[in-house]
Amino acid sequence: MTEKKIALVTGANKGIGKEIARQLGEAGFVVLVGSRDLARGEAAAKELVAEGLDAAAVQLEVTDERSVQAAAEMIERKYGRLDVIVNNAAIIPVGDDAVSRVESDVLREAFETNVIGLVGTTRAMLPLLRKAESARIVNLSTSLASFSQVGDPESRMSTVLTLGYNSSKAAVNMVTVMLANELRGSGILVNAADPGNCATDMGGWDAARTPAQGASVAVRLAMLGADGPTGEVHAEAGRLAW
Ligand SMILES: NC(=O)c1ccc[n+]([C@@H]2O[C@H](COP(=O)([O-])OP(=O)(O)OC[C@H]3O[C@@H](n4cnc5c(N)ncnc54)[C@H](OP(=O)(O)O)[C@@H]3O)[C@@H](O)[C@H]2O)c1
């Protein structure tokens, strides 16, 4: 069994996920680059390996239980445990819209990936996380899931009309709190990270923050000490209000 800590990042073939993988690799982790398309994952892992990092691609489609199970079995066989999972994979589905207009199938698609896929992946990896000394679970959230920000008519967050994305990420916040409660005392800390608006395919290429800046929030939570928080959502400036 390797002495290095093992981290799995879902949706790590591009964007913030790839930067999280890079920064965890730089911090000394073996990083498993989760990607629903294996070739895209391998290309990202190759880039990280070329930088001297310990990285490998893992085929991982979060909505496909067989894919998730196969990834868990591979990690068990090869490493025997998992120290960190960063649940980064997410979508804003095409057609996402205001409450009065959004179609039910669009809402289902958002919840299938962002919530059900995230919970299924975490559940499958939990036995491996329990085998680690002090595992960390980090879920990617967003200010668009914050009731206090979206509920403030003066906030820019109140003007973004994507019910599927916002409400599925609000559900991710509840998953974070409930899993933190379930695992309290086990040594496993569970938190959510708001990367801020970053320049990616999802965030728009004119966003002010780089994917690396956004990634650093999740990486900090992935490397919390034993006295770190659990069941909270954090942005770069610190804890966020729900
Ligand atoms: N960018 C921002 O401004 C911003 C702000 C707040 C929060 N966030 C959150 O940060 C995280 C990363 O966002 P990003 O901007 O880097 O997005 P992105 O560039 O669109 O990347 C999303 C990643 O998730 C993967 N993915 C999507 N559906 C998947 C599925 N069913 N199974 C496995 N992988 C899947 C994508 O894979 P493919 O390449 O195959 O599509 C891609 O690797 C997300 O959770 C997002 O909600 C982003």
Short mmCIF file of C-alpha atoms and ligand atoms in Angstrom, two decimals:
data_model
loop_
_atom_site.label_atom_id
_atom_site.label_comp_id
_atom_site.label_asym_id
_atom_site.label_seq_id
_atom_site.Cartn_x
_atom_site.Cartn_y
_atom_site.Cartn_z
CA MET A 1 0.00 0.00 0.00
CA THR A 2 1.34 3.44 -0.94
CA GLU A 3 2.34 5.82 1.86
CA LYS A 4 1.05 8.80 -0.11
CA LYS A 5 -2.50 9.97 0.47
CA ILE A 6 -5.01 9.11 -2.26
CA ALA A 7 -7.50 11.68 -3.58
CA LEU A 8 -10.32 11.19 -6.08
CA VAL A 9 -11.69 14.24 -7.90
CA THR A 10 -14.84 13.78 -9.99
CA GLY A 11 -15.12 15.71 -13.25
CA ALA A 12 -11.39 16.41 -13.15
CA ASN A 13 -10.70 16.33 -16.89
CA LYS A 14 -11.13 20.11 -17.16
CA GLY A 15 -12.05 23.32 -15.39
CA ILE A 16 -11.91 23.68 -11.61
CA GLY A 17 -11.76 19.89 -11.13
CA LYS A 18 -8.51 19.61 -13.08
CA GLU A 19 -7.03 22.44 -11.01
CA ILE A 20 -8.12 20.74 -7.77
CA ALA A 21 -6.37 17.58 -9.00
CA ARG A 22 -3.26 19.60 -9.87
CA GLN A 23 -3.11 21.36 -6.49
CA LEU A 24 -3.69 18.12 -4.54
CA GLY A 25 -0.94 16.50 -6.64
CA GLU A 26 1.37 19.41 -5.81
CA ALA A 27 0.52 18.87 -2.13
CA GLY A 28 1.79 15.29 -2.40
CA PHE A 29 -1.38 13.30 -3.05
CA VAL A 30 -1.78 10.53 -5.60
CA VAL A 31 -4.61 12.07 -7.63
CA LEU A 32 -7.23 10.03 -9.40
CA VAL A 33 -8.60 12.13 -12.23
CA GLY A 34 -12.27 11.13 -12.48
CA SER A 35 -13.67 11.61 -15.97
CA ARG A 36 -16.79 10.25 -17.63
CA ASP A 37 -14.83 10.07 -20.89
CA LEU A 38 -11.70 8.02 -20.17
CA ALA A 39 -9.70 9.55 -23.05
CA ARG A 40 -10.32 13.09 -21.75
CA GLY A 41 -9.34 11.93 -18.25
CA GLU A 42 -6.16 10.33 -19.58
CA ALA A 43 -5.21 13.53 -21.42
CA ALA A 44 -5.62 15.54 -18.19
CA ALA A 45 -3.71 12.97 -16.11
CA LYS A 46 -0.91 12.95 -18.70
CA GLU A 47 -0.62 16.73 -18.39
CA LEU A 48 -0.28 16.40 -14.59
CA VAL A 49 2.22 13.54 -14.83
CA ALA A 50 4.31 15.68 -17.23
CA GLU A 51 4.44 18.28 -14.43
CA GLY A 52 5.94 15.63 -12.14
CA LEU A 53 2.70 14.81 -10.29
CA ASP A 54 1.40 11.39 -9.33
CA ALA A 55 -1.85 11.22 -11.33
CA ALA A 56 -3.94 8.59 -13.10
CA ALA A 57 -7.28 8.71 -14.90
CA VAL A 58 -10.36 6.84 -13.66
CA GLN A 59 -13.46 6.39 -15.80
CA LEU A 60 -16.25 7.81 -13.64
CA GLU A 61 -19.73 8.78 -14.81
CA VAL A 62 -21.47 9.81 -11.59
CA THR A 63 -24.95 8.94 -12.87
CA ASP A 64 -23.94 5.38 -13.80
CA GLU A 65 -23.83 3.05 -10.79
CA ARG A 66 -21.75 0.47 -12.66
CA SER A 67 -19.12 3.04 -13.53
CA VAL A 68 -19.02 4.29 -9.93
CA GLN A 69 -18.80 0.74 -8.56
CA ALA A 70 -16.02 -0.19 -10.97
CA ALA A 71 -14.04 2.89 -9.88
CA ALA A 72 -14.51 1.98 -6.18
CA GLU A 73 -13.36 -1.59 -6.85
CA MET A 74 -10.28 -0.39 -8.72
CA ILE A 75 -9.34 1.98 -5.85
CA GLU A 76 -9.87 -0.82 -3.30
CA ARG A 77 -7.69 -3.22 -5.31
CA LYS A 78 -4.93 -0.75 -6.04
CA TYR A 79 -4.79 1.42 -2.92
CA GLY A 80 -6.98 -0.25 -0.28
CA ARG A 81 -8.38 3.09 0.92
CA LEU A 82 -9.30 6.65 -0.10
CA ASP A 83 -8.17 9.72 1.87
CA VAL A 84 -10.06 12.44 -0.01
CA ILE A 85 -13.02 12.66 -2.37
CA VAL A 86 -13.83 15.95 -4.05
CA ASN A 87 -17.30 15.81 -5.56
CA ASN A 88 -16.72 18.37 -8.28
CA ALA A 89 -18.65 16.98 -11.30
CA ALA A 90 -21.79 19.00 -12.01
CA ILE A 91 -23.85 20.51 -14.79
CA ILE A 92 -26.07 23.44 -15.56
CA PRO A 93 -28.47 21.59 -17.87
CA VAL A 94 -29.37 23.07 -21.25
CA GLY A 95 -32.73 24.80 -20.87
CA ASP A 96 -32.27 25.59 -17.17
CA ASP A 97 -34.55 28.51 -16.42
CA ALA A 98 -36.78 30.38 -13.96
CA VAL A 99 -39.33 28.49 -11.85
CA SER A 100 -42.23 29.60 -14.07
CA ARG A 101 -40.56 28.31 -17.25
CA VAL A 102 -38.17 25.43 -16.56
CA GLU A 103 -39.23 22.03 -17.88
CA SER A 104 -39.43 19.05 -15.52
CA ASP A 105 -36.93 16.99 -17.54
CA VAL A 106 -34.37 19.77 -17.20
CA LEU A 107 -34.85 19.79 -13.43
CA ARG A 108 -34.50 15.98 -13.34
CA GLU A 109 -31.26 16.17 -15.30
CA ALA A 110 -29.78 18.68 -12.84
CA PHE A 111 -30.73 16.58 -9.81
CA GLU A 112 -29.60 13.32 -11.45
CA THR A 113 -26.01 14.56 -11.83
CA ASN A 114 -25.60 17.20 -9.14
CA VAL A 115 -27.38 15.44 -6.26
CA ILE A 116 -28.18 11.78 -6.96
CA GLY A 117 -24.87 11.18 -8.74
CA LEU A 118 -22.93 12.94 -5.98
CA VAL A 119 -24.67 10.95 -3.23
CA GLY A 120 -24.27 7.64 -5.09
CA THR A 121 -20.58 8.26 -5.71
CA THR A 122 -19.98 9.25 -2.08
CA ARG A 123 -21.90 6.21 -0.79
CA ALA A 124 -19.84 3.88 -2.98
CA MET A 125 -16.57 5.43 -1.77
CA LEU A 126 -17.49 5.59 1.95
CA PRO A 127 -16.12 2.14 2.87
CA LEU A 128 -12.78 3.22 1.35
CA LEU A 129 -12.89 6.61 3.11
CA ARG A 130 -13.56 4.86 6.43
CA LYS A 131 -10.35 2.86 5.91
CA ALA A 132 -8.28 6.06 5.75
CA GLU A 133 -6.91 7.61 8.92
CA SER A 134 -8.72 10.95 8.65
CA ALA A 135 -10.62 11.24 5.40
CA ARG A 136 -12.05 14.45 3.98
CA ILE A 137 -15.12 14.85 1.77
CA VAL A 138 -15.53 18.08 -0.19
CA ASN A 139 -18.62 18.92 -2.23
CA LEU A 140 -18.55 21.78 -4.73
CA SER A 141 -21.30 24.26 -4.00
CA THR A 142 -21.99 27.81 -5.16
CA SER A 143 -23.29 31.18 -3.97
CA LEU A 144 -26.29 30.43 -6.21
CA ALA A 145 -27.28 27.80 -3.60
CA SER A 146 -27.19 30.32 -0.75
CA PHE A 147 -30.64 31.26 0.56
CA SER A 148 -29.26 34.46 2.07
CA GLN A 149 -27.64 35.58 -1.20
CA VAL A 150 -30.36 34.50 -3.64
CA GLY A 151 -32.95 35.87 -1.19
CA ASP A 152 -31.35 39.33 -1.23
CA PRO A 153 -32.92 41.33 -4.10
CA GLU A 154 -29.83 43.58 -4.17
CA SER A 155 -27.53 40.59 -4.77
CA ARG A 156 -26.41 39.56 -8.27
CA MET A 157 -27.27 36.00 -7.20
CA SER A 158 -30.97 36.90 -7.17
CA THR A 159 -30.84 37.64 -10.92
CA VAL A 160 -29.53 34.23 -12.07
CA LEU A 161 -32.56 32.26 -13.25
CA THR A 162 -31.37 28.64 -13.22
CA LEU A 163 -33.68 26.74 -10.87
CA GLY A 164 -32.24 23.29 -11.70
CA TYR A 165 -28.69 24.33 -10.88
CA ASN A 166 -29.44 26.54 -7.86
CA SER A 167 -31.86 24.13 -6.17
CA SER A 168 -29.74 21.03 -6.85
CA LYS A 169 -26.72 22.78 -5.31
CA ALA A 170 -28.87 23.85 -2.33
CA ALA A 171 -29.60 20.12 -1.96
CA VAL A 172 -25.84 19.48 -2.05
CA ASN A 173 -25.52 21.84 0.94
CA MET A 174 -28.06 19.73 2.83
CA VAL A 175 -26.25 16.51 1.80
CA THR A 176 -23.08 18.10 3.24
CA VAL A 177 -24.67 18.93 6.59
CA MET A 178 -26.45 15.60 6.93
CA LEU A 179 -23.38 13.52 6.04
CA ALA A 180 -21.27 15.62 8.41
CA ASN A 181 -23.76 14.79 11.18
CA GLU A 182 -23.74 11.10 10.26
CA LEU A 183 -19.94 10.96 10.32
CA ARG A 184 -19.37 13.20 13.35
CA GLY A 185 -16.81 11.58 15.65
CA SER A 186 -15.53 9.24 12.92
CA GLY A 187 -12.60 11.50 12.02
CA ILE A 188 -14.10 12.18 8.58
CA LEU A 189 -14.86 15.87 7.93
CA VAL A 190 -17.44 16.85 5.30
CA ASN A 191 -17.63 20.37 3.91
CA ALA A 192 -18.76 22.28 0.82
CA ALA A 193 -16.65 24.72 -1.20
CA ASP A 194 -17.85 27.74 -3.15
CA PRO A 195 -15.09 28.46 -5.70
CA GLY A 196 -16.58 31.81 -6.74
CA ASN A 197 -17.25 32.65 -10.37
CA CYS A 198 -14.33 31.16 -12.33
CA ALA A 199 -13.44 31.21 -16.03
CA THR A 200 -14.46 27.73 -17.26
CA ASP A 201 -16.93 26.23 -19.71
CA MET A 202 -19.54 26.45 -16.94
CA GLY A 203 -18.56 29.77 -15.36
CA GLY A 204 -18.10 31.66 -18.64
CA TRP A 205 -14.71 32.61 -19.97
CA ASP A 206 -15.06 36.26 -18.92
CA ALA A 207 -15.34 35.37 -15.22
CA ALA A 208 -12.93 37.26 -12.98
CA ARG A 209 -11.43 34.30 -11.12
CA THR A 210 -9.13 31.64 -12.55
CA PRO A 211 -9.99 27.93 -12.11
CA ALA A 212 -6.87 27.67 -9.93
CA GLN A 213 -8.18 30.36 -7.57
CA GLY A 214 -11.52 28.55 -7.34
CA ALA A 215 -9.81 25.19 -6.79
CA SER A 216 -7.85 26.47 -3.80
CA VAL A 217 -11.02 26.70 -1.66
CA ALA A 218 -11.79 22.99 -2.16
CA VAL A 219 -8.15 22.01 -1.68
CA ARG A 220 -8.00 23.81 1.67
CA LEU A 221 -11.07 21.86 2.84
CA ALA A 222 -9.57 18.61 1.52
CA MET A 223 -6.51 19.16 3.71
CA LEU A 224 -8.15 20.31 6.96
CA GLY A 225 -6.53 19.28 10.21
CA ALA A 226 -8.37 17.13 12.75
CA ASP A 227 -9.72 20.26 14.49
CA GLY A 228 -11.21 21.61 11.24
CA PRO A 229 -14.89 22.36 10.71
CA THR A 230 -17.46 19.90 9.40
CA GLY A 231 -20.87 20.51 7.87
CA GLU A 232 -20.04 24.01 6.62
CA VAL A 233 -19.78 25.79 3.29
CA HIS A 234 -16.69 27.90 2.72
CA ALA A 235 -15.61 30.41 0.09
CA GLU A 236 -12.18 32.02 -0.22
CA ALA A 237 -13.00 34.63 2.42
CA GLY A 238 -14.24 32.05 4.93
CA ARG A 239 -17.51 30.49 6.03
CA LEU A 240 -20.60 31.33 3.95
CA ALA A 241 -24.09 31.84 5.31
CA TRP A 242 -26.57 29.22 4.03
N1 LIG B 1 -17.13 27.94 -12.76
C1 LIG B 1 -17.78 28.60 -11.82
O1 LIG B 1 -17.91 29.83 -11.89
C2 LIG B 1 -18.38 27.89 -10.64
C3 LIG B 1 -18.96 28.67 -9.62
C4 LIG B 1 -19.50 28.03 -8.51
C5 LIG B 1 -19.45 26.64 -8.43
N2 LIG B 1 -18.88 25.90 -9.45
C6 LIG B 1 -18.86 24.45 -9.30
O2 LIG B 1 -17.53 23.98 -9.50
C7 LIG B 1 -17.56 22.68 -10.08
C8 LIG B 1 -16.70 22.66 -11.35
O3 LIG B 1 -17.23 23.63 -12.24
P1 LIG B 1 -16.48 24.04 -13.59
O4 LIG B 1 -16.76 25.47 -13.79
O5 LIG B 1 -15.09 23.53 -13.59
O6 LIG B 1 -17.37 23.21 -14.65
P2 LIG B 1 -16.97 22.57 -16.08
O7 LIG B 1 -15.80 23.24 -16.66
O8 LIG B 1 -18.25 22.53 -16.84
O9 LIG B 1 -16.54 21.07 -15.68
C9 LIG B 1 -17.47 20.19 -15.13
C10 LIG B 1 -16.85 18.84 -15.01
O10 LIG B 1 -17.86 17.92 -14.53
C11 LIG B 1 -17.90 16.82 -15.42
N3 LIG B 1 -19.22 16.17 -15.42
C12 LIG B 1 -20.42 16.70 -15.74
N4 LIG B 1 -21.37 15.76 -15.64
C13 LIG B 1 -20.77 14.62 -15.24
C14 LIG B 1 -21.21 13.31 -14.96
N5 LIG B 1 -22.50 12.96 -15.09
N6 LIG B 1 -20.30 12.38 -14.55
C15 LIG B 1 -19.00 12.71 -14.42
N7 LIG B 1 -18.51 13.93 -14.70
C16 LIG B 1 -19.39 14.87 -15.10
C17 LIG B 1 -17.53 17.39 -16.77
O11 LIG B 1 -17.17 16.35 -17.66
P3 LIG B 1 -17.23 16.55 -19.29
O12 LIG B 1 -15.98 17.30 -19.65
O13 LIG B 1 -17.27 15.16 -19.77
O14 LIG B 1 -18.48 17.34 -19.57
C18 LIG B 1 -16.36 18.28 -16.35
O15 LIG B 1 -15.22 17.49 -16.14
C19 LIG B 1 -19.03 22.35 -10.32
O16 LIG B 1 -19.52 21.58 -9.24
C20 LIG B 1 -19.68 23.72 -10.33
O17 LIG B 1 -21.04 23.65 -9.98
C21 LIG B 1 -18.36 26.49 -10.54
#
